Short mmCIF file of C-alpha atoms in Angstrom, two decimals:
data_model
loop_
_atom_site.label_atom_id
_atom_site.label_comp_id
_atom_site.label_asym_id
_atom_site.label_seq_id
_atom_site.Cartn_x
_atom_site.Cartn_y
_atom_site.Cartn_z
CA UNK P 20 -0.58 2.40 -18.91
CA UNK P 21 0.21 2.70 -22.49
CA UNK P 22 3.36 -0.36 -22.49
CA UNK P 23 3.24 -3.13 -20.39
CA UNK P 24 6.06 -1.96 -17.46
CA UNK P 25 8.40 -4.78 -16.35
CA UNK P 26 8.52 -5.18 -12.42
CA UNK P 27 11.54 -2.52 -11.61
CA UNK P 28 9.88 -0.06 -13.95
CA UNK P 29 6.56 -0.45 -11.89
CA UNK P 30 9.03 0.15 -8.80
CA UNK P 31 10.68 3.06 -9.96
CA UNK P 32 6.37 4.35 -11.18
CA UNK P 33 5.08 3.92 -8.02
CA UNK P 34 8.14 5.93 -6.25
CA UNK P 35 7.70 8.26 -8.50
CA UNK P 36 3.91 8.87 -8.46
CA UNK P 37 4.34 8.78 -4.55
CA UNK P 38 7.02 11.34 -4.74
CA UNK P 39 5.20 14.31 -6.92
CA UNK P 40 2.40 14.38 -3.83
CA UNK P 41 4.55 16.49 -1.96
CA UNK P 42 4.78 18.66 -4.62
CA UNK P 43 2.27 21.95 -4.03
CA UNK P 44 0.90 24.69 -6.24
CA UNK P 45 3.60 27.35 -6.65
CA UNK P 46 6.92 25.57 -5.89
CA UNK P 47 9.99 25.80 -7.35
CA UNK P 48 11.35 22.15 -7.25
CA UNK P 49 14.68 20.46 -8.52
CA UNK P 50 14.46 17.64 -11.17
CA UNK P 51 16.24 14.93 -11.62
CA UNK P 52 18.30 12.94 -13.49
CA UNK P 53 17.72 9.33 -14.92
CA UNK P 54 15.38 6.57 -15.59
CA UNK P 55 13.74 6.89 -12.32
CA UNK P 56 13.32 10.93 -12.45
CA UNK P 57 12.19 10.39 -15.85
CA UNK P 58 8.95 8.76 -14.33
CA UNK P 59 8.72 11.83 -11.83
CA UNK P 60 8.97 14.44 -14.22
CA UNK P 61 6.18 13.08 -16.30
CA UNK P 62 4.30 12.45 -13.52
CA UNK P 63 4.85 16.00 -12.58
CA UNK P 64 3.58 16.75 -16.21
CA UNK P 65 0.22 14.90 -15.90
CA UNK P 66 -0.49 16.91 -12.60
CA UNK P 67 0.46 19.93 -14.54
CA UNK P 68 -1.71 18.90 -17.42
CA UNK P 69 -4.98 17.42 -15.22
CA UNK P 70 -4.78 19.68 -12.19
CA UNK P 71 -3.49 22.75 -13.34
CA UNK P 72 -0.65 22.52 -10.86
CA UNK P 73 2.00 25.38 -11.44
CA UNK P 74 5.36 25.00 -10.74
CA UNK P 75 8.59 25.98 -11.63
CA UNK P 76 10.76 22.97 -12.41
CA UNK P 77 14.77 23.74 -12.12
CA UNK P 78 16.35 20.76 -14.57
CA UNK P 79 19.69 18.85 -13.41
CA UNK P 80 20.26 18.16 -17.12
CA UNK P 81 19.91 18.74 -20.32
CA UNK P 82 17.90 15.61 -21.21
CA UNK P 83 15.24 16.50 -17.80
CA UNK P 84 15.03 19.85 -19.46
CA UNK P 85 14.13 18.91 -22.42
CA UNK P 86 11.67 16.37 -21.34
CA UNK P 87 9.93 18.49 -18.45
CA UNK P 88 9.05 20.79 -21.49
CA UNK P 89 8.17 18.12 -23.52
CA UNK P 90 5.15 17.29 -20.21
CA UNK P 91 4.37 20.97 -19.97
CA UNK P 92 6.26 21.98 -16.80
CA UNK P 93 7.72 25.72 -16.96
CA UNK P 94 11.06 25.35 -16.97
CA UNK P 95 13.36 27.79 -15.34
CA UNK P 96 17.43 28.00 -14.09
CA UNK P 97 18.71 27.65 -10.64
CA UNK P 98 19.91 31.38 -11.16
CA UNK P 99 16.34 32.42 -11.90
CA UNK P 100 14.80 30.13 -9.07
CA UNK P 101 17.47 31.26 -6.30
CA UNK P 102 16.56 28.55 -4.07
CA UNK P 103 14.21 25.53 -3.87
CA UNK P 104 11.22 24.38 -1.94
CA UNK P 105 11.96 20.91 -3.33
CA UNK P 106 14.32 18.60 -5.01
CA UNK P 107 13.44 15.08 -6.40
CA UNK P 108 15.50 12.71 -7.46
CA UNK P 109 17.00 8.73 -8.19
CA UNK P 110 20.10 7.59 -6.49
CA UNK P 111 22.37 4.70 -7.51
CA UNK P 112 22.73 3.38 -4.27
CA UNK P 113 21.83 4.50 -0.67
CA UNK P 114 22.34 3.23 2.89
CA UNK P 115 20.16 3.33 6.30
CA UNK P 116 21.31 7.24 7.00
CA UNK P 117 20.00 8.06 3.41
CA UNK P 118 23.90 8.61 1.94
CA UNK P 119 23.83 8.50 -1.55
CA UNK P 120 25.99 7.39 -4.25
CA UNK P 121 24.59 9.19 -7.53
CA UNK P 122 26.01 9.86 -10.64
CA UNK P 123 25.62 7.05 -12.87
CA UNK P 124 23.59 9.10 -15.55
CA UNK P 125 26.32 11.57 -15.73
CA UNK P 126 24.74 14.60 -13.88
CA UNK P 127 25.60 14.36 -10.65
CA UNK P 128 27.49 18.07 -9.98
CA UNK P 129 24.56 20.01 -11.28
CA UNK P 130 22.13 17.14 -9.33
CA UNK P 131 24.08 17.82 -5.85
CA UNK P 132 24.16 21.79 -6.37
CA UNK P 133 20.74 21.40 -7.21
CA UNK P 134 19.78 19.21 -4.38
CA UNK P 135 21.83 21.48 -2.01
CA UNK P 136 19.98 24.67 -3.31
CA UNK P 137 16.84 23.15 -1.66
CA UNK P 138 14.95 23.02 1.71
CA UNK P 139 14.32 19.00 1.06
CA UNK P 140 15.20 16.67 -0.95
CA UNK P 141 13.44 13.40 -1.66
CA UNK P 142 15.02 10.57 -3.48
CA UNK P 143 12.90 8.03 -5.42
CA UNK P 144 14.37 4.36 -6.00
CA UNK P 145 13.72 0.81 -5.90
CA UNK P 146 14.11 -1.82 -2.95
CA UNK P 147 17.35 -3.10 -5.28
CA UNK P 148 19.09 0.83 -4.55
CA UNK P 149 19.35 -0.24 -0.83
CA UNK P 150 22.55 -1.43 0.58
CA UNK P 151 24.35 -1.85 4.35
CA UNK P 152 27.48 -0.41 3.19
CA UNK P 153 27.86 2.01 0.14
CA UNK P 154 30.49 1.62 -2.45
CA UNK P 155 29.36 -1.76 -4.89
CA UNK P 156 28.15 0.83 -7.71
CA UNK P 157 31.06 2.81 -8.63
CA UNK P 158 31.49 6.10 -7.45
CA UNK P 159 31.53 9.03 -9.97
CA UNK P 160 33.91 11.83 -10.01
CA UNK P 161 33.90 14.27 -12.35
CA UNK P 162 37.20 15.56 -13.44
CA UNK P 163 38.10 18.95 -15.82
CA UNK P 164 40.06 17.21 -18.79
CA UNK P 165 43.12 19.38 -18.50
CA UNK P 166 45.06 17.03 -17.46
CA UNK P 167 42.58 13.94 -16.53
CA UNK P 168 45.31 11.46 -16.18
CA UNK P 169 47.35 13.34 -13.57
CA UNK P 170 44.24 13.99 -11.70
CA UNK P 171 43.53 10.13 -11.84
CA UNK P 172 46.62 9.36 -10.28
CA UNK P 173 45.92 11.36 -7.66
CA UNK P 174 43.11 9.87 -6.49
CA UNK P 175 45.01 6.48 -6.84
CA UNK P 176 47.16 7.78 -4.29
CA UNK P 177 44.59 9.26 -1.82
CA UNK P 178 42.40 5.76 -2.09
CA UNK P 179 45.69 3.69 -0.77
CA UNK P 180 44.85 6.07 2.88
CA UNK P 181 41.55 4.90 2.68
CA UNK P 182 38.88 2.19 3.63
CA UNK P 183 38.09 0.59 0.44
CA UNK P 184 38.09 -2.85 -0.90
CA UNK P 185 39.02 -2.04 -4.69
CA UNK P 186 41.06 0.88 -5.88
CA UNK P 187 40.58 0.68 -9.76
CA UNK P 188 39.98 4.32 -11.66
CA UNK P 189 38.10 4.02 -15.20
CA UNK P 190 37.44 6.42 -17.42
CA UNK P 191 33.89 6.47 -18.70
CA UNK P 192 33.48 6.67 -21.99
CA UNK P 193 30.77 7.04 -24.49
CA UNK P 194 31.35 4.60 -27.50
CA UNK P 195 35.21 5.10 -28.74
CA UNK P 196 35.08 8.21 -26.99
CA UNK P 197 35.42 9.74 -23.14
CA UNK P 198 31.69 10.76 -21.86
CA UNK P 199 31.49 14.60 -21.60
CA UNK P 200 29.05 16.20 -19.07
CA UNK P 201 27.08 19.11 -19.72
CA UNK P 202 30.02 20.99 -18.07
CA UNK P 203 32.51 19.88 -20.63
CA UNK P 204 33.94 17.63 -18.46
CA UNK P 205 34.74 13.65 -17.66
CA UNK P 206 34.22 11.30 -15.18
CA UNK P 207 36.41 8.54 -13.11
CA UNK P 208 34.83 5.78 -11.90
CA UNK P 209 35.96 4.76 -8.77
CA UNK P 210 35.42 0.83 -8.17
CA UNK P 211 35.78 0.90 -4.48
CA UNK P 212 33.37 -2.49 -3.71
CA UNK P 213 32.66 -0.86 -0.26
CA UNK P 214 33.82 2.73 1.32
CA UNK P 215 34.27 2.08 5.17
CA UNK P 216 33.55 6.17 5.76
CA UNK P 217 31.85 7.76 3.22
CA UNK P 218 31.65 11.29 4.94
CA UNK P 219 36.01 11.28 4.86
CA UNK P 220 35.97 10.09 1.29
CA UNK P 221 33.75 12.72 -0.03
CA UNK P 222 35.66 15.57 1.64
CA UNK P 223 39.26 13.93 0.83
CA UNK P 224 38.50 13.56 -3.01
CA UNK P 225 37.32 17.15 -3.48
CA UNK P 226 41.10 18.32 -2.18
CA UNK P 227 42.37 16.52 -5.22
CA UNK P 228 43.50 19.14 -8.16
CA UNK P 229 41.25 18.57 -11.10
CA UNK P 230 38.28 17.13 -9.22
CA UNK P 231 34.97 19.59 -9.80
CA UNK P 232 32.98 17.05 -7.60
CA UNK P 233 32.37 13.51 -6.35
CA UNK P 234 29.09 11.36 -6.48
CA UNK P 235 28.68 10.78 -2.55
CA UNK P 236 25.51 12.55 -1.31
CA UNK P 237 26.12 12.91 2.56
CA UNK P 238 23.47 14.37 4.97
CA UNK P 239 21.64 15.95 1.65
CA UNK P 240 18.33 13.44 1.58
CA UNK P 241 15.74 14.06 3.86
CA UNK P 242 13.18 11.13 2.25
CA UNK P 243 13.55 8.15 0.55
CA UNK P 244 10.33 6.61 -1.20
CA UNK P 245 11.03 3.63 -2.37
CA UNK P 246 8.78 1.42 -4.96
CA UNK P 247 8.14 -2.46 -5.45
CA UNK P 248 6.98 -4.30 -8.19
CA UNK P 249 3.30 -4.86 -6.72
CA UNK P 250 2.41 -1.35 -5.85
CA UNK P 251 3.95 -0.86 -2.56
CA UNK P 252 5.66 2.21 -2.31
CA UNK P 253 7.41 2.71 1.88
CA UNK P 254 8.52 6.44 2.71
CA UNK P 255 11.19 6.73 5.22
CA UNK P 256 11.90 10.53 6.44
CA UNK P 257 15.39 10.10 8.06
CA UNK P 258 14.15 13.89 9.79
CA UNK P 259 11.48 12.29 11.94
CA UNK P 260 12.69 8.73 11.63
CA UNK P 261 9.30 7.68 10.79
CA UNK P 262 8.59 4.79 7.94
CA UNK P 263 5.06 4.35 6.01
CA UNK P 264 3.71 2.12 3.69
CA UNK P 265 1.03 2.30 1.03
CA UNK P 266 -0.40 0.90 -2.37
CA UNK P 267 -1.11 2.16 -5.48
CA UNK P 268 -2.75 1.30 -8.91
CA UNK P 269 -1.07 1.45 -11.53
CA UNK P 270 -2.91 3.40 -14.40
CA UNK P 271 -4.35 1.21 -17.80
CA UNK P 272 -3.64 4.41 -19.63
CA UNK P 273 -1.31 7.72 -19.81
CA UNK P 274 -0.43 9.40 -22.76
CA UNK P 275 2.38 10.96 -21.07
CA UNK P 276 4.40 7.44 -21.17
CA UNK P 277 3.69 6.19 -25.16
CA UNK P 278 6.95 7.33 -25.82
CA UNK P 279 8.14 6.03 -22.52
CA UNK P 280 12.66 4.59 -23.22
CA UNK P 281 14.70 5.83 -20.47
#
C-alpha cells in the first residue's frame, strides 16, 4: 500500500475489501458515507479499473460522489437508479441485532433512504463499532433550521418519557458556525450514554415537528463485516444467523490510496 495504514485503518481496509466481493457486474449499489466507505468506494474503483466491473454507484453524499468519480465508478442518482441491488456502508455504532447508530459524518438521511431503497445492505466497521447496548456515540438528528431551537426542546421533552441515561441536545457545528447537510439542514446530537429501546426512540423522535430524520438504523442491515488490525475480517448475516471468518493481505501497493485522508 502506498502509506503505511495504522491498525484501525487496516480494520476498516480489510472490511472494506471484504465488502466490494459481493458486489457483481451490473449492479446498482448505494455508497457510503465516511472514513470507512471511503476505503469501499476505492476499492470499488480498483475493481472497476482492473476487472472491468460495471456498476452504477448511487452516492449518499456529496464528498462519496465526488470521490467514486474520482476511482472511475459511473455515478448515477437514486431517482435514476429506482432501486438498489446493494447498499454499503460504515456505522458509528451497532449492536448484536445489527441496529445502527449512523450519522456522525453528517449524511445519515440520504444514507438511510439510500440504504432503505435497497434489497441488502451491508455495513463495514471495526471490532471497536460493536457495543451490547447502543447509545455511547451520540445519536444524530437532523433538524430543518426554521426554528431549530424549538424543535430542540422538543426532543428534551420526549427524552424525559424515555430510557436513556443522559438527555443533553448539542448543536453540531462546523468551526464558529452550525454544520449544514447537503439538505440545508442541522443536526442535534443527542448524548443519550445508552437507549434502553432503540426501535421506540426512532419512531418517537420522527413525531417531533422539525425533525427530517434520526440516526437509528433499525432492522435495515442485513451484514456486518467487520475488520481487525491483522487481516481478519468476520461476516455475520443477521438473515441466516451464520458468522465467518477469513484473512487477507494487505496490498504493498495501490495507486488508488496515495492520496488516501479521510
Amino acid at each position: 500500500m502506498s502509506r503505511e495504514l495504522s491498525p484501525i485503518d487496516k480494520a476498516k481496509f480489510v472490511a472494506a475489501r471484504r465488502a466490494v466481493d459481493f458486489v457483481e457486474d451490473g449492479m446498482r449499489v448505494g455508497l457510503g458515507t465516511g472514513s470507512t466507505a471511503a476505503f469501499m468506494v476505492r476499492c470499488l474503483g480498483e475493481r472497476v479499473q482492473q476487472e472491468g466491473l460495471r456498476i452504477r454507484g448511487v452516492p449518499t453524499s456529496s464528498r462519496t460522489a465526488a470521490l467514486a468519480r474520482e476511482v472511475g465508478i459511473d455515478v448515477v442518482t437514486l431517482d435514476e437508479a429506482r432501486w438498489l441491488d446493494l447498499t454499503i456502508d460504515g456505522a458509528d455504532e451497532f449492536d448484536g441485532d445489527l441496529n445502527l447508530i449512523k450519522g456522525g459524518g453528517g449524511a445519515h438521511l440520504q444514507e438511510k433512504i439510500v440504504a432503505t431503497a435497497s434489497d441488502q445492505m451491508i455495513v463495514i466497521t471495526d471490532a471497536a463499532k460493536e457495543v451490547e447496548t447502543l447509545g455511547a456515540f451520540p445519536l444524530p438528528v437532523e433538524v430543518i433550521r426554521f426554528g431549530w431551537r424549538a424543535t430542540q426542546a422538543l426532543i428534551g421533552e420526549v427524552l424525559v418519557g424515555m430510557d436513556v441515561l443522559g438527555r443533553d441536545i448539542t448543536l453540531r457545528m462546523n468551526g464558529d458556525a452550525p454544520y449544514v447537510t447537503d439538505e440545508g439542514n442541522h443536526i442535534l446530537d443527542l448524548h443519550l450514554k445508552r437507549i434502553g429501546n432503540p426501535r421506540q426512540m426512532a419512531m418517537v423522535l420522527n413525531q417531533v415537528a422539525g425533525v427530517v430524520e434520526n440516526g437509528l438504523f433499525i432492522d435495515i442491515c442485513d451484514r456486518v463485516i467487520v475488520g481487525h488490525g491483522d487481516g481478519r475480517v468476520e461476516t455475520r448475516d443477521i438473515n441466516e444467523g451464520t458468522s465467518e471468518e477469513v484473512r487477507l493481505e494487505f496490498p504493498e501497493e495501490s495507486n488508488l490510496f496515495n492520496d488516501l485522508t479521510d
